[in-house]
Amino acid sequence: MTSVPIALGPARTTLLEQAIAAGGGTVADLDSARALVWDGEPDGFPERLPDGIEWVQLFSAGVEEWFDSGVFERHPGVVFTSAAGAFANSVAEHALMLLLAGVRYLPEHIRARSWRQAEFFPHVGTLRGATVTIVGAGGIGRELITLLHPFGVRVIAVNRSGTPVSAPGVVETVPAHRLSEVWPRTDHVVVAAPATADTRHLVGKAELAQLKPTSWVINIARGSLVDTDALVQALCDGTIGGAGLDVTDPEPLPDGHPLWDLPNAIVTPHDSNPPHLRTAAFADHVTENIRRFVSGHDLIARIDIVAGY
């Protein structure tokens, strides 16, 4: 089979050149290529693409900045794919860490400077038999379902269509438009949905008020999906047990923000997918998608311009 010419930008790296070759492509100049692997941000993306470019592979899993930049509008005839799902293992592991740390009362244990066993006992919980709702049962969500299964967790999976998620531990799949039914009957919530106009402040004052005083809210998606002011108030009031956040709104979270000092908040600086893990995972993603492109099969993580992700 003849290799397919693939352009690589904004700069060439050995790892991605190898990934392109492994998928059946040959690194080529943009003018002679059929596809472009873009290992960069929207700034600097070509204003115009040659007519021969059929497909562009983007480096990021979240693409809201790409919509804002107008790139998709400028290239209506080109198929774009994101890296959604490529980083699922690392991010799902981070989500599990935040959830376990919260349920087991780890923040207060770390802060302790004396033996406070009797004080801690009432607050230490377990995931065993708990119901965890995963809002956004895509690549990360499905990987998290796998990680939660050994704990005996009952998972409510929420996705856009309501198409049943078939995986051990999933007891129910709920379409996004029925999410309001879920809040009163879940123990914990993990937010893993894409950031769109429809998902902004998906978790707000009304939703938090329906959760339990022991519930933990974990956000490893985008900060905009959770109303920060409402979350801070719920944490202060004891409306929920706590929050584990790898993403915030605003981001970076400013020094002095209340979330830094609240004992029931865990904030990590958007490092669930650190660069040294991200680059290798993206290379694997590139190889698989080029393999599919070369053989004429459906590409992974094709961006739906209408849906916004």
Tab-separated table of C-alpha atoms in Angstrom:
chain	number	residue	atom	x	y	z
A	1	MET	CA	0.000	0.000	0.000
A	2	THR	CA	1.326	3.432	-0.958
A	3	SER	CA	1.988	5.678	2.029
A	4	VAL	CA	-0.139	8.818	2.362
A	5	PRO	CA	1.532	12.246	2.531
A	6	ILE	CA	0.868	13.861	5.934
A	7	ALA	CA	2.007	17.350	6.942
A	8	LEU	CA	3.193	18.065	10.480
A	9	GLY	CA	3.109	21.459	12.143
A	10	PRO	CA	3.809	23.927	13.488
A	11	ALA	CA	7.159	22.148	14.003
A	12	ARG	CA	8.375	18.641	13.334
A	13	THR	CA	9.201	16.335	16.211
A	14	THR	CA	10.829	12.926	15.959
A	15	LEU	CA	8.106	11.250	18.007
A	16	LEU	CA	5.289	12.472	15.765
A	17	GLU	CA	7.259	11.754	12.604
A	18	GLN	CA	7.579	8.189	13.866
A	19	ALA	CA	3.874	8.111	14.725
A	20	ILE	CA	2.965	9.196	11.203
A	21	ALA	CA	5.208	6.534	9.680
A	22	ALA	CA	3.813	3.855	11.997
A	23	GLY	CA	0.309	4.643	10.781
A	24	GLY	CA	1.230	4.326	7.118
A	25	GLY	CA	1.939	7.956	6.312
A	26	THR	CA	4.925	9.896	5.065
A	27	VAL	CA	5.815	13.319	6.414
A	28	ALA	CA	5.332	15.819	3.594
A	29	ASP	CA	5.111	19.539	2.949
A	30	LEU	CA	1.693	21.082	3.492
A	31	ASP	CA	1.156	21.830	-0.212
A	32	SER	CA	1.550	18.181	-1.187
A	33	ALA	CA	-0.171	16.585	1.818
A	34	ARG	CA	-3.629	15.080	2.187
A	35	ALA	CA	-3.788	15.606	5.951
A	36	LEU	CA	-2.226	17.767	8.652
A	37	VAL	CA	-1.228	16.794	12.183
A	38	TRP	CA	-1.222	20.049	14.165
A	39	ASP	CA	0.752	19.877	17.395
A	40	GLY	CA	-0.024	23.424	18.467
A	41	GLU	CA	-2.640	25.963	19.505
A	42	PRO	CA	-5.173	27.864	17.354
A	43	ASP	CA	-2.824	30.833	17.218
A	44	GLY	CA	-0.502	30.180	14.326
A	45	PHE	CA	-2.810	27.761	12.526
A	46	PRO	CA	-2.726	28.449	8.766
A	47	GLU	CA	-5.230	31.044	7.604
A	48	ARG	CA	-5.723	28.974	4.473
A	49	LEU	CA	-5.191	25.307	3.825
A	50	PRO	CA	-4.298	23.875	0.412
A	51	ASP	CA	-7.195	22.305	-1.448
A	52	GLY	CA	-5.613	18.889	-1.055
A	53	ILE	CA	-5.995	18.815	2.752
A	54	GLU	CA	-8.893	16.543	3.647
A	55	TRP	CA	-8.326	16.088	7.374
A	56	VAL	CA	-6.652	17.850	10.310
A	57	GLN	CA	-5.698	16.125	13.567
A	58	LEU	CA	-5.582	18.515	16.534
A	59	PHE	CA	-3.466	18.059	19.656
A	60	SER	CA	-6.073	19.047	22.248
A	61	ALA	CA	-8.985	17.037	23.587
A	62	GLY	CA	-11.059	20.128	24.438
A	63	VAL	CA	-11.730	22.302	21.397
A	64	GLU	CA	-13.669	25.303	22.702
A	65	GLU	CA	-10.736	27.607	21.916
A	66	TRP	CA	-10.720	26.319	18.361
A	67	PHE	CA	-14.380	27.233	17.953
A	68	ASP	CA	-13.702	30.685	19.397
A	69	SER	CA	-10.780	31.206	17.004
A	70	GLY	CA	-12.937	30.682	13.914
A	71	VAL	CA	-10.645	27.978	12.488
A	72	PHE	CA	-13.495	25.598	11.737
A	73	GLU	CA	-15.501	28.306	10.006
A	74	ARG	CA	-12.544	29.168	7.764
A	75	HIS	CA	-12.191	25.551	6.641
A	76	PRO	CA	-15.737	24.200	6.202
A	77	GLY	CA	-14.748	21.405	3.828
A	78	VAL	CA	-12.087	19.891	6.076
A	79	VAL	CA	-12.641	17.116	8.620
A	80	PHE	CA	-11.164	17.930	12.033
A	81	THR	CA	-10.467	15.430	14.776
A	82	SER	CA	-9.520	16.168	18.369
A	83	ALA	CA	-7.433	14.134	20.781
A	84	ALA	CA	-10.524	13.213	22.826
A	85	GLY	CA	-9.998	9.830	24.420
A	86	ALA	CA	-6.246	9.843	23.881
A	87	PHE	CA	-5.553	10.954	27.426
A	88	ALA	CA	-8.302	8.950	29.112
A	89	ASN	CA	-6.056	6.710	31.201
A	90	SER	CA	-4.156	9.506	32.908
A	91	VAL	CA	-7.159	11.765	33.489
A	92	ALA	CA	-9.417	8.963	34.748
A	93	GLU	CA	-6.719	7.894	37.196
A	94	HIS	CA	-6.525	11.475	38.466
A	95	ALA	CA	-10.306	11.621	38.869
A	96	LEU	CA	-10.263	8.424	40.910
A	97	MET	CA	-7.478	9.842	43.077
A	98	LEU	CA	-9.469	13.016	43.805
A	99	LEU	CA	-12.624	11.053	44.592
A	100	LEU	CA	-10.892	8.590	46.898
A	101	ALA	CA	-8.991	11.377	48.646
A	102	GLY	CA	-12.227	13.183	49.345
A	103	VAL	CA	-14.267	10.214	50.470
A	104	ARG	CA	-11.481	9.006	52.767
A	105	TYR	CA	-11.102	12.499	54.288
A	106	LEU	CA	-7.499	12.727	53.122
A	107	PRO	CA	-7.176	16.552	53.032
A	108	GLU	CA	-7.803	16.825	56.759
A	109	HIS	CA	-5.501	13.894	57.475
A	110	ILE	CA	-2.707	15.660	55.609
A	111	ARG	CA	-3.308	18.918	57.482
A	112	ALA	CA	-3.377	17.223	60.882
A	113	ARG	CA	-0.498	17.810	63.284
A	114	SER	CA	-1.923	15.726	66.122
A	115	TRP	CA	-3.628	12.345	66.587
A	116	ARG	CA	-7.328	13.162	65.998
A	117	GLN	CA	-8.739	9.702	65.376
A	118	ALA	CA	-12.066	10.120	67.162
A	119	GLU	CA	-12.663	13.428	65.370
A	120	PHE	CA	-11.898	11.927	61.954
A	121	PHE	CA	-13.883	8.685	62.222
A	122	PRO	CA	-17.340	10.174	61.489
A	123	HIS	CA	-16.106	11.785	58.251
A	124	VAL	CA	-14.253	8.859	56.692
A	125	GLY	CA	-16.415	7.205	54.039
A	126	THR	CA	-16.064	4.492	51.421
A	127	LEU	CA	-16.747	4.014	47.738
A	128	ARG	CA	-17.932	0.488	48.406
A	129	GLY	CA	-21.560	0.324	47.283
A	130	ALA	CA	-21.727	4.055	46.534
A	131	THR	CA	-23.523	5.496	43.522
A	132	VAL	CA	-21.277	7.671	41.361
A	133	THR	CA	-22.702	9.685	38.490
A	134	ILE	CA	-20.323	10.316	35.609
A	135	VAL	CA	-21.523	13.285	33.585
A	136	GLY	CA	-19.934	12.725	30.206
A	137	ALA	CA	-19.446	9.014	29.618
A	138	GLY	CA	-16.957	9.423	26.784
A	139	GLY	CA	-13.386	8.154	26.699
A	140	ILE	CA	-12.420	9.445	30.136
A	141	GLY	CA	-15.758	8.503	31.636
A	142	ARG	CA	-15.594	4.956	30.300
A	143	GLU	CA	-12.055	4.513	31.575
A	144	LEU	CA	-13.138	5.774	34.990
A	145	ILE	CA	-16.007	3.269	35.006
A	146	THR	CA	-13.415	0.509	34.573
A	147	LEU	CA	-11.316	1.851	37.444
A	148	LEU	CA	-14.336	2.148	39.735
A	149	HIS	CA	-15.604	-1.388	39.142
A	150	PRO	CA	-13.296	-3.136	41.661
A	151	PHE	CA	-14.668	-0.846	44.373
A	152	GLY	CA	-18.182	-2.144	43.886
A	153	VAL	CA	-19.446	1.246	42.748
A	154	ARG	CA	-22.845	1.649	41.115
A	155	VAL	CA	-22.379	3.993	38.156
A	156	ILE	CA	-24.990	6.225	36.573
A	157	ALA	CA	-23.578	7.146	33.169
A	158	VAL	CA	-24.789	10.368	31.559
A	159	ASN	CA	-24.273	10.974	27.866
A	160	ARG	CA	-25.801	13.169	25.223
A	161	SER	CA	-27.953	10.545	23.523
A	162	GLY	CA	-28.858	8.203	26.349
A	163	THR	CA	-27.452	5.267	24.394
A	164	PRO	CA	-26.849	2.586	27.027
A	165	VAL	CA	-23.286	2.317	28.279
A	166	SER	CA	-22.559	-1.378	28.582
A	167	ALA	CA	-19.843	-1.851	31.188
A	168	PRO	CA	-19.562	-3.644	34.531
A	169	GLY	CA	-20.930	-1.483	37.315
A	170	VAL	CA	-23.139	0.715	35.146
A	171	VAL	CA	-26.654	0.432	36.532
A	172	GLU	CA	-28.253	3.138	34.414
A	173	THR	CA	-27.565	5.405	31.437
A	174	VAL	CA	-29.301	8.770	31.441
A	175	PRO	CA	-29.530	11.204	28.507
A	176	ALA	CA	-28.185	14.667	29.238
A	177	HIS	CA	-31.619	16.272	29.027
A	178	ARG	CA	-32.743	14.176	32.019
A	179	LEU	CA	-29.744	15.001	34.208
A	180	SER	CA	-31.968	16.878	36.652
A	181	GLU	CA	-33.433	13.536	37.763
A	182	VAL	CA	-30.052	12.241	38.915
A	183	TRP	CA	-28.833	14.741	41.525
A	184	PRO	CA	-31.013	13.610	44.477
A	185	ARG	CA	-30.143	9.928	44.063
A	186	THR	CA	-26.399	9.937	43.613
A	187	ASP	CA	-23.670	9.860	46.239
A	188	HIS	CA	-20.932	11.541	44.204
A	189	VAL	CA	-20.538	13.271	40.837
A	190	VAL	CA	-17.673	13.279	38.361
A	191	VAL	CA	-17.860	15.927	35.643
A	192	ALA	CA	-16.193	14.767	32.423
A	193	ALA	CA	-18.347	16.436	29.762
A	194	PRO	CA	-17.138	18.734	26.968
A	195	ALA	CA	-17.304	22.494	27.432
A	196	THR	CA	-20.002	24.016	25.238
A	197	ALA	CA	-22.560	26.788	25.565
A	198	ASP	CA	-25.063	24.175	26.740
A	199	THR	CA	-22.811	22.765	29.472
A	200	ARG	CA	-21.748	26.053	31.058
A	201	HIS	CA	-22.580	25.950	34.805
A	202	LEU	CA	-24.000	22.485	34.401
A	203	VAL	CA	-23.410	22.169	38.133
A	204	GLY	CA	-24.809	25.237	39.875
A	205	LYS	CA	-26.607	26.263	43.039
A	206	ALA	CA	-29.784	24.291	42.321
A	207	GLU	CA	-27.887	21.105	41.455
A	208	LEU	CA	-25.566	21.314	44.454
A	209	ALA	CA	-28.551	21.811	46.772
A	210	GLN	CA	-29.921	18.408	45.727
A	211	LEU	CA	-26.763	16.506	46.580
A	212	LYS	CA	-25.976	14.964	49.951
A	213	PRO	CA	-23.900	16.548	52.736
A	214	THR	CA	-21.396	13.754	52.097
A	215	SER	CA	-21.291	14.127	48.313
A	216	TRP	CA	-18.059	14.968	46.525
A	217	VAL	CA	-18.047	16.775	43.187
A	218	ILE	CA	-15.052	16.008	40.980
A	219	ASN	CA	-14.317	18.122	37.903
A	220	ILE	CA	-11.655	16.978	35.436
A	221	ALA	CA	-13.343	18.472	32.353
A	222	ARG	CA	-13.355	22.278	32.146
A	223	GLY	CA	-13.843	24.865	34.874
A	224	SER	CA	-16.816	26.462	33.138
A	225	LEU	CA	-19.000	23.411	33.777
A	226	VAL	CA	-19.203	24.247	37.489
A	227	ASP	CA	-20.452	27.553	38.892
A	228	THR	CA	-17.488	28.472	41.091
A	229	ASP	CA	-19.348	30.948	43.300
A	230	ALA	CA	-22.130	28.449	43.948
A	231	LEU	CA	-19.582	25.743	44.669
A	232	VAL	CA	-17.685	27.862	47.181
A	233	GLN	CA	-20.940	28.660	48.991
A	234	ALA	CA	-21.960	24.986	49.062
A	235	LEU	CA	-18.570	24.023	50.471
A	236	CYS	CA	-18.737	26.724	53.135
A	237	ASP	CA	-22.281	25.809	54.127
A	238	GLY	CA	-21.677	22.067	54.226
A	239	THR	CA	-24.281	21.513	51.519
A	240	ILE	CA	-21.904	18.961	49.992
A	241	GLY	CA	-18.979	17.057	51.440
A	242	GLY	CA	-16.319	18.504	49.189
A	243	ALA	CA	-14.933	19.125	45.735
A	244	GLY	CA	-11.910	17.820	43.847
A	245	LEU	CA	-10.949	20.127	41.011
A	246	ASP	CA	-8.275	19.707	38.379
A	247	VAL	CA	-9.863	22.551	36.407
A	248	THR	CA	-11.273	25.828	37.691
A	249	ASP	CA	-13.078	28.956	36.581
A	250	PRO	CA	-11.151	31.213	36.492
A	251	GLU	CA	-8.038	29.318	35.462
A	252	PRO	CA	-5.360	29.592	36.645
A	253	LEU	CA	-7.050	29.903	40.018
A	254	PRO	CA	-5.768	33.183	41.529
A	255	ASP	CA	-3.731	33.271	44.714
A	256	GLY	CA	-5.995	34.065	47.649
A	257	HIS	CA	-9.095	32.492	46.099
A	258	PRO	CA	-11.346	30.853	48.739
A	259	LEU	CA	-10.919	27.433	47.148
A	260	TRP	CA	-7.271	27.375	48.196
A	261	ASP	CA	-8.163	27.636	51.889
A	262	LEU	CA	-11.329	25.565	52.174
A	263	PRO	CA	-10.568	22.316	54.030
A	264	ASN	CA	-13.040	20.362	51.906
A	265	ALA	CA	-11.616	21.440	48.548
A	266	ILE	CA	-8.765	19.748	46.690
A	267	VAL	CA	-7.319	21.786	43.825
A	268	THR	CA	-4.724	20.426	41.418
A	269	PRO	CA	-3.325	22.773	38.727
A	270	HIS	CA	-4.762	21.098	35.623
A	271	ASP	CA	-2.041	18.462	35.741
A	272	SER	CA	-4.092	15.307	35.350
A	273	ASN	CA	-2.465	14.983	31.937
A	274	PRO	CA	1.139	16.185	32.338
A	275	PRO	CA	3.249	16.876	29.226
A	276	HIS	CA	5.479	13.803	29.445
A	277	LEU	CA	2.418	11.534	29.480
A	278	ARG	CA	0.396	13.625	27.055
A	279	THR	CA	2.939	13.609	24.229
A	280	ALA	CA	3.303	9.838	24.104
A	281	ALA	CA	-0.465	9.307	24.292
A	282	PHE	CA	-1.030	11.801	21.485
A	283	ALA	CA	1.522	10.002	19.304
A	284	ASP	CA	-0.397	6.732	19.751
A	285	HIS	CA	-3.614	8.558	18.847
A	286	VAL	CA	-2.005	9.990	15.707
A	287	THR	CA	-0.794	6.554	14.609
A	288	GLU	CA	-4.237	5.017	15.002
A	289	ASN	CA	-6.052	7.820	13.193
A	290	ILE	CA	-3.576	7.823	10.298
A	291	ARG	CA	-3.989	4.074	10.040
A	292	ARG	CA	-7.735	4.620	9.773
A	293	PHE	CA	-7.343	7.466	7.286
A	294	VAL	CA	-5.060	5.388	5.058
A	295	SER	CA	-7.458	2.428	5.092
A	296	GLY	CA	-10.615	4.539	4.657
A	297	HIS	CA	-12.125	3.761	8.066
A	298	ASP	CA	-13.929	6.176	10.409
A	299	LEU	CA	-11.612	8.489	12.298
A	300	ILE	CA	-11.524	8.630	16.099
A	301	ALA	CA	-12.802	11.787	17.828
A	302	ARG	CA	-14.219	13.517	14.769
A	303	ILE	CA	-15.345	16.978	15.818
A	304	ASP	CA	-19.072	17.680	15.461
A	305	ILE	CA	-19.256	21.311	14.436
A	306	VAL	CA	-22.969	21.528	15.296
A	307	ALA	CA	-22.646	19.905	18.730
A	308	GLY	CA	-19.597	22.005	19.581
A	309	TYR	CA	-17.122	19.227	20.408
